[in-house]
Amino acid sequence: MNLYAQNILDHYKTPHYQKEVADATISHHEVNHSCGDALSIQLKVDGDRIKIYGFKGQGCAISMAAADMLGDLIAELSMDDILALTKEDLYEMLGIEISLRRSKCALLGLLAIQNAILEHQGGSKRSWNYYHI
């Protein structure tokens, strides 16, 4: 097993951000209807920054590990920077090749965070088509 695959398993088995966020500013729920993975995220926002990120979910190792790893990725980003993240950014973060079949699993957390921010800002939500998958 390569280092990146081990990292995914570590985040799946021992997530850092799988928690309730007290006094969350934003809550959002997304589902991958292709496989049944579901993710609820909570964000505590201060200005244009996410100060606390937490999630609860059920799904495969890739979807849950990616949701957890996103906590580190977004820690220093503004909301606009988070909205600018692409599927390629997420795939690079994961460090493994993601097949088309597993794309929605890998992107579930990103879709949830971006849609949470868009709802908070009064914008239109994104669909899976946004990522061209």
N, CA, C and O of each residue as an XYZ file, in Angstrom:
532
protein
N       0.842     -1.173      0.000
C       0.000      0.000      0.000
C       0.893      1.244      0.000
O       1.852      1.333      0.766
N       0.559      2.204     -0.875
C       1.396      3.400     -0.911
C       1.035      4.361      0.219
O       0.019      4.198      0.896
N       1.873      5.346      0.402
C       1.731      6.300      1.495
C       0.407      7.056      1.427
O      -0.226      7.288      2.457
N      -0.017      7.443      0.225
C      -1.256      8.202      0.080
C      -2.467      7.347      0.421
O      -3.394      7.820      1.079
N      -2.468      6.099     -0.019
C      -3.569      5.202      0.320
C      -3.633      4.987      1.827
O      -4.720      4.929      2.401
N      -2.483      4.869      2.466
C      -2.447      4.715      3.922
C      -2.983      5.969      4.608
O      -3.684      5.873      5.616
N      -2.659      7.141      4.069
C      -3.156      8.399      4.617
C      -4.684      8.448      4.554
O      -5.331      8.892      5.503
N      -5.258      7.996      3.446
C      -6.714      7.957      3.313
C      -7.313      7.028      4.363
O      -8.296      7.381      5.015
N      -6.737      5.856      4.528
C      -7.242      4.928      5.546
C      -7.119      5.514      6.947
O      -8.014      5.337      7.772
N      -6.033      6.202      7.220
C      -5.848      6.821      8.532
C      -6.932      7.867      8.808
O      -7.500      7.904      9.899
N      -7.215      8.715      7.816
C      -8.255      9.737      7.986
C      -9.640      9.111      8.099
O     -10.507      9.645      8.790
N      -9.851      7.996      7.435
C     -11.141      7.300      7.513
C     -11.328      6.676      8.897
O     -12.401      6.782      9.492
N     -10.293      6.033      9.396
C     -10.392      5.331     10.679
C     -10.324      6.274     11.882
O     -10.958      6.029     12.908
N      -9.553      7.349     11.747
C      -9.359      8.290     12.858
C      -9.506      9.721     12.346
O      -8.515     10.442     12.222
N     -10.735     10.131     12.048
C     -10.935     11.481     11.503
C     -10.674     12.562     12.541
O     -10.938     12.387     13.731
N     -10.154     13.675     12.064
C      -9.849     14.817     12.934
C     -11.018     15.787     13.047
O     -11.138     16.511     14.035
N     -11.872     15.800     12.040
C     -12.927     16.812     11.972
C     -14.334     16.232     12.087
O     -15.311     16.957     11.892
N     -14.457     14.972     12.391
C     -15.779     14.363     12.524
C     -16.314     14.710     13.911
O     -16.054     14.021     14.897
N     -17.077     15.813     13.947
C     -17.551     16.349     15.224
C     -18.694     17.316     14.977
O     -18.892     17.804     13.864
N     -19.436     17.580     16.031
C     -20.451     18.627     16.014
C     -19.744     19.961     16.243
O     -18.774     20.036     16.997
N     -20.226     20.992     15.599
C     -19.687     22.337     15.802
C     -20.721     23.136     16.591
O     -21.804     23.436     16.088
N     -20.378     23.472     17.821
C     -21.283     24.259     18.660
C     -21.501     25.632     18.034
O     -20.557     26.266     17.564
N     -22.737     26.079     18.031
C     -23.086     27.399     17.490
C     -22.632     27.571     16.044
O     -22.110     28.622     15.672
N     -22.831     26.544     15.237
C     -22.444     26.614     13.824
C     -23.191     27.744     13.129
O     -24.383     27.952     13.355
N     -22.479     28.461     12.291
C     -23.065     29.525     11.491
C     -23.787     28.945     10.282
O     -24.825     29.455      9.860
N     -23.229     27.876      9.733
C     -23.753     27.255      8.517
C     -23.824     25.748      8.725
O     -22.898     25.142      9.264
N     -24.927     25.152      8.293
C     -25.059     23.693      8.253
C     -25.545     23.316      6.863
O     -26.346     24.030      6.260
N     -25.061     22.205      6.365
C     -25.460     21.779      5.019
C     -25.350     20.264      4.911
O     -24.496     19.648      5.548
N     -26.222     19.670      4.100
C     -26.247     18.221      3.903
C     -26.202     17.917      2.407
O     -26.917     18.536      1.619
N     -25.366     16.970      2.029
C     -25.281     16.505      0.636
C     -25.303     14.984      0.626
O     -24.864     14.331      1.572
N     -25.824     14.437     -0.466
C     -25.883     12.989     -0.656
C     -25.375     12.656     -2.046
O     -25.681     13.352     -3.014
N     -24.608     11.599     -2.136
C     -24.211     11.031     -3.419
C     -25.207      9.914     -3.702
O     -25.083      8.812     -3.167
N     -26.185     10.200     -4.539
C     -27.240      9.225     -4.812
C     -26.737      8.026     -5.609
O     -27.423      7.006     -5.687
N     -25.566      8.132     -6.193
C     -25.001      7.006     -6.941
C     -24.659      5.836     -6.029
O     -24.783      4.674     -6.415
N     -24.222      6.164     -4.794
C     -23.777      5.088     -3.899
C     -24.368      5.174     -2.498
O     -24.224      4.241     -1.709
N     -25.027      6.277     -2.182
C     -25.646      6.422     -0.873
C     -24.810      7.132      0.166
O     -25.271      7.312      1.293
N     -23.585      7.548     -0.170
C     -22.778      8.304      0.786
C     -23.524      9.591      1.147
O     -24.118     10.238      0.285
N     -23.485      9.949      2.423
C     -24.173     11.152      2.894
C     -23.254     11.911      3.839
O     -22.510     11.315      4.618
N     -23.318     13.229      3.759
C     -22.419     14.072      4.543
C     -23.169     15.313      5.015
O     -23.806     16.007      4.223
N     -23.085     15.578      6.304
C     -23.608     16.812      6.887
C     -22.421     17.585      7.437
O     -21.625     17.056      8.213
N     -22.312     18.835      7.029
C     -21.200     19.652      7.513
C     -21.735     20.816      8.328
O     -22.858     21.281      8.132
N     -20.902     21.268      9.240
C     -21.198     22.441     10.047
C     -19.965     23.337     10.025
O     -18.831     22.879     10.159
N     -20.227     24.616      9.854
C     -19.142     25.589      9.779
C     -19.412     26.732     10.741
O     -20.543     27.204     10.858
N     -18.392     27.164     11.412
C     -18.464     28.389     12.207
C     -17.639     29.418     11.456
O     -16.440     29.236     11.245
N     -18.287     30.494     11.058
C     -17.692     31.483     10.170
C     -17.401     32.766     10.938
O     -18.164     33.176     11.812
N     -16.280     33.387     10.589
C     -15.920     34.705     11.107
C     -15.450     35.522      9.913
O     -14.363     35.291      9.382
N     -16.270     36.474      9.495
C     -15.941     37.254      8.303
C     -15.973     36.367      7.076
O     -16.985     35.724      6.796
N     -14.866     36.327      6.340
C     -14.808     35.487      5.139
C     -13.990     34.216      5.377
O     -13.520     33.585      4.430
N     -13.826     33.855      6.633
C     -13.029     32.664      6.985
C     -13.872     31.655      7.750
O     -14.766     32.012      8.517
N     -13.565     30.405      7.522
C     -14.171     29.335      8.300
C     -13.249     29.079      9.481
O     -12.106     28.654      9.314
N     -13.755     29.340     10.659
C     -12.939     29.189     11.871
C     -12.989     27.762     12.402
O     -11.987     27.250     12.902
N     -14.152     27.116     12.296
C     -14.288     25.736     12.772
C     -15.080     24.954     11.734
O     -16.113     25.414     11.247
N     -14.587     23.774     11.404
C     -15.210     22.881     10.432
C     -15.455     21.540     11.107
O     -14.580     21.003     11.787
N     -16.637     21.016     10.914
C     -16.941     19.686     11.414
C     -17.897     18.979     10.474
O     -18.635     19.618      9.724
N     -17.878     17.653     10.520
C     -18.792     16.891      9.674
C     -19.230     15.621     10.376
O     -18.575     15.125     11.292
N     -20.357     15.115      9.914
C     -20.853     13.791     10.279
C     -21.271     13.149      8.972
O     -21.809     13.818      8.090
N     -21.026     11.864      8.845
C     -21.429     11.227      7.612
C     -21.321      9.730      7.658
O     -20.786      9.137      8.595
N     -21.848      9.147      6.616
C     -21.730      7.718      6.396
C     -21.351      7.528      4.942
O     -21.967      8.094      4.039
N     -20.326      6.720      4.735
C     -19.915      6.479      3.369
C     -18.636      5.680      3.303
O     -18.133      5.175      4.306
N     -18.136      5.583      2.116
C     -16.925      4.801      1.869
C     -15.694      5.527      2.408
O     -15.762      6.689      2.808
N     -14.586      4.823      2.408
C     -13.334      5.383      2.925
C     -12.933      6.641      2.164
O     -12.461      7.603      2.770
N     -13.113      6.647      0.857
C     -12.700      7.817      0.072
C     -13.546      9.038      0.426
O     -12.997     10.120      0.634
N     -14.862      8.890      0.498
C     -15.703     10.063      0.777
C     -15.472     10.607      2.177
O     -15.404     11.822      2.360
N     -15.353      9.738      3.161
C     -15.175     10.201      4.537
C     -13.760     10.736      4.776
O     -13.587     11.726      5.486
N     -12.761     10.097      4.197
C     -11.387     10.593      4.338
C     -11.232     11.938      3.636
O     -10.599     12.846      4.176
N     -11.802     12.077      2.443
C     -11.716     13.350      1.719
C     -12.398     14.460      2.512
O     -11.876     15.572      2.590
N     -13.553     14.173      3.098
C     -14.248     15.170      3.919
C     -13.378     15.588      5.099
O     -13.345     16.763      5.464
N     -12.681     14.636      5.689
C     -11.810     14.945      6.819
C     -10.585     15.744      6.375
O     -10.222     16.729      7.018
N      -9.957     15.333      5.299
C      -8.755     16.005      4.810
C      -9.048     17.442      4.374
O      -8.165     18.298      4.415
N     -10.286     17.703      3.957
C     -10.666     19.065      3.567
C     -10.528     20.049      4.723
O     -10.271     21.233      4.504
N     -10.694     19.570      5.936
C     -10.534     20.452      7.092
C      -9.174     21.113      7.130
O      -9.061     22.296      7.451
N      -8.142     20.354      6.804
C      -6.792     20.926      6.755
C      -6.619     21.833      5.541
O      -5.984     22.883      5.631
N      -7.183     21.428      4.411
C      -7.024     22.192      3.175
C      -7.655     23.577      3.281
O      -7.079     24.552      2.799
N      -8.819     23.679      3.899
C      -9.537     24.957      3.934
C      -9.146     25.848      5.107
O      -9.607     26.986      5.198
N      -8.314     25.354      5.992
C      -8.009     26.064      7.244
C      -7.527     27.493      7.043
O      -7.883     28.366      7.835
N      -6.751     27.756      6.042
C      -6.179     29.094      5.837
C      -6.776     29.819      4.637
O      -6.263     30.859      4.225
N      -7.852     29.282      4.075
C      -8.424     29.863      2.860
C      -9.621     30.753      3.162
O     -10.360     30.519      4.119
N      -9.801     31.772      2.336
C     -11.019     32.579      2.407
C     -12.152     31.788      1.760
O     -11.915     30.788      1.082
N     -13.370     32.242      1.974
C     -14.505     31.560      1.342
C     -14.394     31.610     -0.177
O     -14.717     30.632     -0.851
N     -13.943     32.729     -0.721
C     -13.773     32.816     -2.175
C     -12.727     31.818     -2.666
O     -12.896     31.215     -3.725
N     -11.656     31.642     -1.908
C     -10.638     30.656     -2.281
C     -11.199     29.238     -2.218
O     -10.863     28.399     -3.054
N     -12.047     28.969     -1.237
C     -12.670     27.644     -1.131
C     -13.597     27.414     -2.316
O     -13.626     26.320     -2.880
N     -14.352     28.437     -2.696
C     -15.238     28.310     -3.860
C     -14.453     28.098     -5.147
O     -14.979     27.532     -6.105
N     -13.211     28.540     -5.181
C     -12.375     28.387     -6.380
C     -11.692     27.024     -6.454
O     -11.099     26.692     -7.480
N     -11.762     26.228     -5.385
C     -11.132     24.901     -5.424
C     -11.775     24.047     -6.511
O     -12.984     24.108     -6.733
N     -10.959     23.261     -7.175
C     -11.421     22.418     -8.272
C     -11.307     20.947     -7.901
O     -10.716     20.585     -6.884
N     -11.882     20.116     -8.746
C     -11.742     18.676     -8.506
C     -10.277     18.269     -8.584
O      -9.851     17.353     -7.881
N      -9.504     18.938     -9.432
C      -8.074     18.635     -9.532
C      -7.347     18.950     -8.223
O      -6.452     18.211     -7.813
N      -7.734     20.042     -7.573
C      -7.152     20.370     -6.263
C      -7.444     19.256     -5.262
O      -6.576     18.860     -4.483
N      -8.665     18.763     -5.295
C      -9.044     17.708     -4.364
C      -8.309     16.412     -4.674
O      -7.830     15.736     -3.764
N      -8.219     16.067     -5.942
C      -7.502     14.841     -6.320
C      -6.031     14.933     -5.906
O      -5.444     13.952     -5.452
N      -5.447     16.118     -6.068
C      -4.051     16.313     -5.648
C      -3.922     16.139     -4.136
O      -2.964     15.533     -3.655
N      -4.887     16.669     -3.395
C      -4.871     16.519     -1.943
C      -4.914     15.042     -1.552
O      -4.199     14.615     -0.646
N      -5.749     14.270     -2.233
C      -5.880     12.846     -1.917
C      -4.623     12.070     -2.284
O      -4.233     11.141     -1.576
N      -3.993     12.449     -3.386
C      -2.735     11.824     -3.769
C      -2.850     10.463     -4.422
O      -1.842      9.789     -4.635
N      -4.068     10.051     -4.744
C      -4.251      8.778     -5.447
C      -5.082      9.036     -6.697
O      -5.783     10.043     -6.795
N      -4.995      8.128     -7.631
C      -5.804      8.252     -8.831
C      -7.248      7.910     -8.487
O      -7.524      6.895     -7.846
N      -8.157      8.766     -8.920
C      -9.576      8.568     -8.655
C     -10.259      8.219     -9.971
O     -10.212      8.989    -10.930
N     -10.885      7.066    -10.007
C     -11.595      6.645    -11.214
C     -12.876      7.463    -11.356
O     -13.356      8.052    -10.387
N     -13.420      7.494    -12.555
C     -14.661      8.215    -12.803
C     -15.762      7.697    -11.881
O     -16.578      8.475    -11.388
N     -15.785      6.414    -11.654
C     -16.802      5.801    -10.797
C     -16.722      6.320     -9.357
O     -17.746      6.403     -8.678
N     -15.539      6.665     -8.889
C     -15.349      7.119     -7.500
C     -15.259      8.642     -7.374
O     -15.048      9.162     -6.278
N     -15.419      9.354     -8.491
C     -15.288     10.816     -8.467
C     -16.259     11.474     -7.501
O     -15.871     12.357     -6.736
N     -17.522     11.051     -7.530
C     -18.503     11.669     -6.637
C     -18.191     11.365     -5.176
O     -18.443     12.192     -4.300
N     -17.648     10.191     -4.916
C     -17.238      9.865     -3.542
C     -16.181     10.859     -3.076
O     -16.277     11.414     -1.982
N     -15.184     11.075     -3.905
C     -14.074     11.958     -3.548
C     -14.516     13.411     -3.418
O     -13.979     14.153     -2.595
N     -15.482     13.818     -4.218
C     -15.876     15.225     -4.280
C     -17.048     15.593     -3.375
O     -17.421     16.764     -3.308
N     -17.630     14.634     -2.686
C     -18.813     14.907     -1.861
C     -18.555     16.011     -0.835
O     -19.376     16.916     -0.687
N     -17.448     15.950     -0.140
C     -17.130     16.968      0.862
C     -16.938     18.346      0.254
O     -17.413     19.340      0.802
N     -16.247     18.411     -0.874
C     -16.027     19.692     -1.545
C     -17.354     20.288     -1.999
O     -17.597     21.481     -1.815
N     -18.212     19.462     -2.589
C     -19.529     19.941     -3.012
C     -20.314     20.464     -1.807
O     -20.963     21.507     -1.893
N     -20.254     19.748     -0.697
C     -20.985     20.168      0.505
C     -20.472     21.505      1.032
O     -21.264     22.391      1.353
N     -19.162     21.653      1.121
C     -18.596     22.907      1.639
C     -18.897     24.066      0.696
O     -19.298     25.142      1.140
N     -18.704     23.852     -0.598
C     -18.959     24.930     -1.548
C     -20.435     25.316     -1.565
O     -20.757     26.502     -1.627
N     -21.335     24.340     -1.510
C     -22.761     24.665     -1.487
C     -23.169     25.335     -0.179
O     -24.048     26.197     -0.178
N     -22.556     24.958      0.916
C     -22.835     25.623      2.192
C     -22.464     27.099      2.110
O     -23.226     27.964      2.543
N     -21.294     27.381      1.554
C     -20.845     28.771      1.411
C     -21.759     29.531      0.461
O     -22.152     30.661      0.749
N     -22.098     28.921     -0.670
C     -22.973     29.584     -1.640
C     -24.336     29.899     -1.035
O     -24.869     30.987     -1.250
N     -24.906     28.962     -0.283
C     -26.184     29.228      0.388
C     -26.035     30.376      1.383
O     -26.899     31.250      1.458
N     -24.960     30.377      2.134
C     -24.693     31.428      3.125
C     -24.578     32.796      2.449
O     -25.005     33.810      3.001
N     -23.998     32.809      1.255
C     -23.825     34.060      0.514
C     -25.041     34.418     -0.335
O     -25.064     35.471     -0.971
N     -26.055     33.546     -0.348
C     -27.257     33.809     -1.126
C     -27.147     33.421     -2.586
O     -27.956     33.855     -3.406
N     -26.152     32.607     -2.923
C     -25.952     32.184     -4.307
C     -26.653     30.875     -4.629
O     -27.274     30.256     -3.765
N     -26.544     30.471     -5.870
C     -27.136     29.217     -6.328
C     -26.207     28.058     -6.034
O     -24.989     28.166     -6.176
N     -26.801     26.939     -5.617
C     -26.013     25.752     -5.317
C     -25.442     25.141     -6.598
O     -25.979     25.319     -7.691
N     -24.350     24.424     -6.427
C     -23.716     23.700     -7.525
C     -24.253     22.276     -7.565
O     -24.673     21.718     -6.551
N     -24.226     21.708     -8.759
C     -24.582     20.300     -8.922
C     -23.312     19.538     -9.293
O     -22.247     20.131     -9.467
N     -23.439     18.232     -9.409
C     -22.285     17.417     -9.814
C     -21.764     17.848    -11.183
O     -20.576     17.695    -11.467
N     -22.637     18.382    -12.028
C     -22.225     18.808    -13.371
C     -21.159     19.896    -13.328
O     -20.375     20.031    -14.267
N     -21.123     20.669    -12.253
C     -20.127     21.727    -12.118
C     -18.710     21.164    -12.239
O     -17.815     21.825    -12.766
N     -18.518     19.949    -11.751
C     -17.193     19.320    -11.756
C     -16.940     18.484    -13.019
O     -15.903     17.830    -13.138
N     -17.886     18.511    -13.950
C     -17.754     17.782    -15.220
C     -17.539     16.287    -14.995
O     -16.654     15.675    -15.594
N     -18.359     15.718    -14.128
C     -18.300     14.264    -13.916
C     -19.655     13.653    -14.180
O     -19.819     12.439    -14.058
